Amino acid sequence: MPNRPAFAPQYVSTRHRDETAELGMWVFIATEVLLFGGLILAYCVFRHTYPEAFAAASRRTEIAIGTANTAILLTSSFLVACAVDAFTEETRKICVALLAGAIALGLLFVLLKGVEYAGEYREHLVPGIDFSFDDKFANGAKLFFLFYFVATAIHALHMLIGISLLAVIARLTWRRAPTTRHRAALHSVALYWHFVDAVWIFLFALIYLPGRAS
Amino acid sequence: MNEDNYLNAGYTLRSWFFTTDHKRIAILYFASLIFFFFIGGAAATLIRIELATPQADLVSSDMYNRLFTMHGVIIVWFFLIPSIPNTLGNFIVPLMIGARDLAFPRLNLLSWYLFMLGGCVTLFAIAAGGIDTGWTFYTPFSTLYSNSYVAVAVTGVFIAGFSSILTGLNFIVTIHRLRAPGLTWYRLPLFLWSLYAPSVILVLATPVLAITLVLIVVERLLGVGFFDPRIGGDPLLFQHLFWFYSHPAVYIMILPGMGVINELISCFSRKAVFGYKFVAWASVAIAALGFLVWGHHMFVSGQSLLASLVFSFMSFVVAVPSAIKVFNWTATLHKGSIRFDAPMLYALAFIGLFTIGGLTGLFLACLAYDVHATDTYFVVAHFHYIMVGGMVTAYFGGLHYWWPKITGRLYSEYWARTAAVLIFFGFNLTFFPQFILGAEGMPRRYHVYPPEFQMWNVLSSGGAVILAAAYLLPLVYLAYSLFFGKRAPANPWDAPGLEWQTPSPPPEFNFETQPVVTRPPYQYTPDFRAEPQNA
Amino acid sequence: MRREWIPFWHSGLSPHSGDVDLLFIGLLIVSSLVLGLLFFLMATFCVRYRASNQIDRGHQTAKSWHWEVGWTAASFVGFLALFVWGAEIYFQIYRTPPDELSVFVVAKQWMWKVQHTGGQSEINALHIPVRRSIRLVMASQDVIHSFFIPALRLKHDVVPGRYQDLEIEVEKAGHYHLFCAEYCGTEHSGMTGEIVAMEAPDYAAWLATQTPETPLAQEGGALFRELGCSGCHGTGSKIHAPSLDGLYGRPVPLSDGSTVTADDKYIRDSILLPRSQVAAGYEPLMPSFEGKVSEDQLLRLILYIKSLGGRHP
């Protein structure tokens, strides 16, 4: 096809294409919100039913790792936001470095999560596998840790997807001159990354903080 | 016939299985859906034959339970939900809005692959031994007691859910961003309003189903879970989460059907749809209110009486926009110039059957009567009037209406009308007796039943055989038309919609030049200029 | 076996079934009117405005606002009336039953097990006297079942993990179908039985012929000792455990400061999950009996505790 334009035939211009892509990502995030929403609803129901058990179970979580992970994730989001800003011909290298930093922090998060899981396994806190907890709160704690593992595992899966997407963008940016198409892609991936970050902030508050106030 | 069209743009398998052309993806979906429709339909026919006598004679109880589960799962997730959006919608939406494709063509293709993957996983679960939970997967039966392939089937549905989400997302973005110049929201054909609203539901409700299914799998694998009453979990929480998706899902199924009816009624009455804005906003209202009625599936479950009260009220409220639509369609006929081509027969059948389905929905929304009628054949009859009488009829109507555009061929009008009439009678004979059975108190999902119920069951089973045969008819004459049908003109119905302003079948990128819209939809001339059969 | 079969209409079979039937007729009339009107209009328009018919098609109703508001309002008001009507009867059907004559129903795959307080038990059948309000206390041993008597227009799910009260009353002697209406597995359609409503003397005679083993409460007492409950809760026990005499129906202050009423549910929870609600002033010492007692045994224990006196609501 001669003079094939830079954008697919259903678009009028590159700008039209990029804005459409961004809208697509927002709609996708709406879907994701409801995915975690269903889970958090279940959490609320059981926390309301077993407040003391949830507090007791929450006190057994590793708040040090949780807090560190929150800081790590917020920092990585900051780096990604900077990378979006640095996405120009002149500052291409900086952009790649920032993305690499964000990826490293993301991997660190997942690693710490793994350490946390291992610790919980050793302390018999995995429901269904040799679970043991103070008898008084055993049932509520089981529900709490079910939520904990399901929610954090799904979140970690999102992290891994996000890390892969960031890696693809970083590689593209490294190898080729920036185009508007890549900018749009980076923009969408950054949105996704910030969303995953925001979800963690909710999970952090729900998992680590109950029973720790006062 | 148009020489350069999407059908002869390539003949290799690659040109089909790696296509990003929305029209070809629609065909892929269409072929897959026929397959799933006949699998689900075969299960239904077996169920009805078994129920012709009160005893068990054809299949064992376990087999019976697997049959109705398979029927429900396949028909709901692999036929009804994707039916109109993914075939007609995929094909028509870009044409209707004057675009050259959907916003995300590759996502569209990915959505089909996910759909097929989900379908294959579900079929594997069925082939490996089946699922006996019913399509609702109620806990704790599904999580702790069922010895069948629940986790596999649930995974299949989970994957298909992502296909739905991607389709919904694609439609939302496409309708927002890709409309032709001059095509304002109030100039959109109502079919698009009726696809936009359920797309929003797809995007917002499906993830809740997804997470619920994940929780089921977790509970099956670990042996403990949120829905396990032994550790203080709540089986009713499952029902809340499940119906938060599955009730809006009913509107995912019926709204696109309503959208098709708007196109058919106005075309064959040669008039604009009466009360355009009311019909358009009724779709949005149904989608929005549809999120607030899920608890009406649980009036006898032990949820609080106050919750039941609220859900009953909301269920009556959501019926109002549906009533508005029915009244507006009837008013559209007034002073029209009505022709009874096959699509119009389907449309009229739809209005009648949908209205019966809707009115019996009021019976079920009514708290005291629901105590008696829920979980009986009354419910079965009610939702089949909506899903099959409404949705499948609309699907057939739309398929006949756009068939010349999709394939470039004309089908036999005589056989099409015969099939429409047969389907109408077969359907009513199958499902009307089930209202009576339900009112008499026959519970659903019963393999054997007390002999008093036999007469109505025999009628219903007889109807089912007629219906099954009637559903096979279109397969025959539509397939025949593909090879021997007359060539279709660009605009056989003399309709003003954009999809008719391009050749049949459309060229690869739909329009030679970007169409510009200057007037509202449905500007029909009172008389046909083109006679489809003589074109 | 004679079975009373009343498909659509029978007033006065139970206090509410007549109301439900009336509601059904009302709904039927409303829907038939709407449907009739609609079909009449559609048929008329289709004939009158068929394309081949040369007829005046001018002066089409252009401005649709009045019509729209008209039928929207009409539907809404009509629906509202039906809603109120249905809701009112619903609240009567599901009102909290008086604690007069209780019968215990345990649902399990795939049978209904019925226990009368006198110790008589039956399977897939429920004998009751006519014209008396009966309180059914229902529990499920496994999955969700649904207790459905079509002739009485009455149904309620039986969800595992909780007790469900349901009031039934039959005005007329006879045999009525009992179905499980919630899909519960392989033999779901075999989980049927019958309600046998009898005149009071016949019922008394029936009760007498059913070799009354020991009354349930008495069996509960035996269990109470067998399971070792009496070791702590019995009089003169050295372990500091709350006495259960006169407990039933009374408010119990809990260690977390709240108060609950010692009803069936509380007693059941205290046996299965003893540490979730500990009575104020006592150590959480009691072990859980989760998995050690069946629903049948639980009912007996509750009846025994009830028999120790207390306030009956």
GROMACS .gro file of C-alpha atoms in nm, chain A residues 19-164:
model
  146
   19GLU     CA    1  -0.639   0.996   2.277
   20THR     CA    2  -0.847   0.693   2.188
   21ALA     CA    3  -0.584   0.464   2.336
   22GLU     CA    4  -0.585   0.664   2.656
   23LEU     CA    5  -0.963   0.641   2.685
   24GLY     CA    6  -0.928   0.267   2.636
   25MET     CA    7  -0.692   0.246   2.930
   26TRP     CA    8  -0.928   0.445   3.151
   27VAL     CA    9  -1.213   0.211   3.068
   28PHE     CA   10  -0.988  -0.084   3.144
   29ILE     CA   11  -0.902   0.069   3.480
   30ALA     CA   12  -1.273   0.099   3.553
   31THR     CA   13  -1.297  -0.275   3.502
   32GLU     CA   14  -1.003  -0.334   3.734
   33VAL     CA   15  -1.155  -0.118   4.005
   34LEU     CA   16  -1.459  -0.344   4.011
   35LEU     CA   17  -1.237  -0.653   4.018
   36PHE     CA   18  -1.078  -0.541   4.342
   37GLY     CA   19  -1.408  -0.387   4.449
   38GLY     CA   20  -1.577  -0.727   4.472
   39LEU     CA   21  -1.295  -0.860   4.684
   40ILE     CA   22  -1.291  -0.559   4.914
   41LEU     CA   23  -1.667  -0.589   4.958
   42ALA     CA   24  -1.619  -0.944   5.083
   43TYR     CA   25  -1.349  -0.816   5.318
   44CYS     CA   26  -1.581  -0.547   5.456
   45VAL     CA   27  -1.859  -0.798   5.519
   46PHE     CA   28  -1.635  -1.027   5.721
   47ARG     CA   29  -1.451  -0.750   5.899
   48HIS     CA   30  -1.787  -0.620   6.010
   49THR     CA   31  -1.886  -0.968   6.131
   50TYR     CA   32  -1.556  -1.056   6.302
   51PRO     CA   33  -1.393  -0.725   6.399
   52GLU     CA   34  -1.179  -0.865   6.677
   53ALA     CA   35  -1.056  -1.163   6.480
   54PHE     CA   36  -0.962  -0.934   6.193
   55ALA     CA   37  -0.772  -0.706   6.427
   56ALA     CA   38  -0.593  -1.001   6.583
   57ALA     CA   39  -0.508  -1.148   6.244
   58SER     CA   40  -0.391  -0.813   6.114
   59ARG     CA   41  -0.148  -0.782   6.404
   60ARG     CA   42   0.023  -1.097   6.278
   61THR     CA   43   0.108  -0.941   5.940
   62GLU     CA   44   0.453  -0.800   5.871
   63ILE     CA   45   0.393  -0.429   5.889
   64ALA     CA   46   0.761  -0.352   5.833
   65ILE     CA   47   0.760  -0.523   5.496
   66GLY     CA   48   0.418  -0.380   5.414
   67THR     CA   49   0.533  -0.026   5.488
   68ALA     CA   50   0.858  -0.072   5.299
   69ASN     CA   51   0.664  -0.203   5.002
   70THR     CA   52   0.432   0.096   5.012
   71ALA     CA   53   0.730   0.331   5.002
   72ILE     CA   54   0.890   0.130   4.723
   73LEU     CA   55   0.577   0.134   4.512
   74LEU     CA   56   0.513   0.505   4.562
   75THR     CA   57   0.871   0.578   4.462
   76SER     CA   58   0.840   0.365   4.152
   77SER     CA   59   0.524   0.549   4.055
   78PHE     CA   60   0.712   0.875   4.097
   79LEU     CA   61   0.988   0.746   3.869
   80VAL     CA   62   0.734   0.644   3.606
   81ALA     CA   63   0.570   0.986   3.623
   82CYS     CA   64   0.913   1.143   3.567
   83ALA     CA   65   0.980   0.903   3.280
   84VAL     CA   66   0.664   1.023   3.104
   85ASP     CA   67   0.799   1.374   3.137
   86ALA     CA   68   1.143   1.275   3.014
   87PHE     CA   69   1.012   1.108   2.701
   88THR     CA   70   1.183   1.331   2.443
   89GLU     CA   71   1.460   1.285   2.190
   90GLU     CA   72   1.714   1.468   2.406
   91THR     CA   73   1.634   1.301   2.737
   92ARG     CA   74   1.574   0.954   2.602
   93LYS     CA   75   1.850   0.796   2.809
   94ILE     CA   76   1.715   0.952   3.126
   95CYS     CA   77   1.370   0.819   3.047
   96VAL     CA   78   1.507   0.468   3.005
   97ALA     CA   79   1.703   0.498   3.330
   98LEU     CA   80   1.393   0.611   3.516
   99LEU     CA   81   1.193   0.322   3.375
  100ALA     CA   82   1.470   0.081   3.470
  101GLY     CA   83   1.458   0.222   3.822
  102ALA     CA   84   1.082   0.173   3.837
  103ILE     CA   85   1.118  -0.184   3.713
  104ALA     CA   86   1.384  -0.258   3.971
  105LEU     CA   87   1.165  -0.122   4.249
  106GLY     CA   88   0.873  -0.325   4.115
  107LEU     CA   89   1.082  -0.640   4.125
  108LEU     CA   90   1.199  -0.553   4.476
  109PHE     CA   91   0.833  -0.523   4.579
  110VAL     CA   92   0.754  -0.867   4.443
  111LEU     CA   93   1.065  -1.010   4.607
  112LEU     CA   94   0.969  -0.867   4.947
  113LYS     CA   95   0.620  -1.002   4.896
  114GLY     CA   96   0.774  -1.345   4.844
  115VAL     CA   97   0.975  -1.309   5.165
  116GLU     CA   98   0.657  -1.211   5.346
  117TYR     CA   99   0.471  -1.513   5.207
  118ALA     CA  100   0.753  -1.743   5.317
  119GLY     CA  101   0.736  -1.601   5.667
  120GLU     CA  102   0.361  -1.650   5.683
  121TYR     CA  103   0.401  -2.005   5.562
  122ARG     CA  104   0.647  -2.073   5.843
  123GLU     CA  105   0.409  -1.924   6.096
  124HIS     CA  106   0.122  -2.147   5.977
  125LEU     CA  107  -0.086  -1.858   5.853
  126VAL     CA  108  -0.179  -2.000   5.513
  127PRO     CA  109  -0.545  -2.112   5.519
  128GLY     CA  110  -0.595  -2.464   5.395
  129ILE     CA  111  -0.230  -2.557   5.457
  130ASP     CA  112  -0.165  -2.638   5.819
  131PHE     CA  113  -0.331  -2.321   5.949
  132SER     CA  114  -0.305  -2.254   6.317
  133PHE     CA  115  -0.418  -1.951   6.509
  134ASP     CA  116  -0.546  -1.860   6.852
  135ASP     CA  117  -0.857  -2.073   6.888
  136LYS     CA  118  -1.078  -1.783   6.985
  137PHE     CA  119  -1.024  -1.609   6.651
  138ALA     CA  120  -0.931  -1.899   6.428
  139ASN     CA  121  -1.226  -1.871   6.189
  140GLY     CA  122  -1.216  -1.497   6.142
  141ALA     CA  123  -0.840  -1.510   6.102
  142LYS     CA  124  -0.877  -1.775   5.834
  143LEU     CA  125  -1.108  -1.545   5.641
  144PHE     CA  126  -0.870  -1.255   5.691
  145PHE     CA  127  -0.572  -1.450   5.559
  146LEU     CA  128  -0.776  -1.580   5.271
  147PHE     CA  129  -0.842  -1.223   5.173
  148TYR     CA  130  -0.480  -1.136   5.233
  149PHE     CA  131  -0.347  -1.407   5.005
  150VAL     CA  132  -0.604  -1.371   4.729
  151ALA     CA  133  -0.582  -0.991   4.718
  152THR     CA  134  -0.205  -0.967   4.738
  153ALA     CA  135  -0.157  -1.250   4.487
  154ILE     CA  136  -0.384  -1.082   4.236
  155HIS     CA  137  -0.210  -0.754   4.306
  156ALA     CA  138   0.130  -0.918   4.258
  157LEU     CA  139   0.009  -1.058   3.927
  158HIS     CA  140  -0.083  -0.706   3.823
  159MET     CA  141   0.263  -0.594   3.932
  160LEU     CA  142   0.428  -0.856   3.712
  161ILE     CA  143   0.215  -0.752   3.414
  162GLY     CA  144   0.301  -0.389   3.480
  163ILE     CA  145   0.671  -0.470   3.509
  164SER     CA  146   0.663  -0.655   3.176
   0.00000   0.00000   0.00000
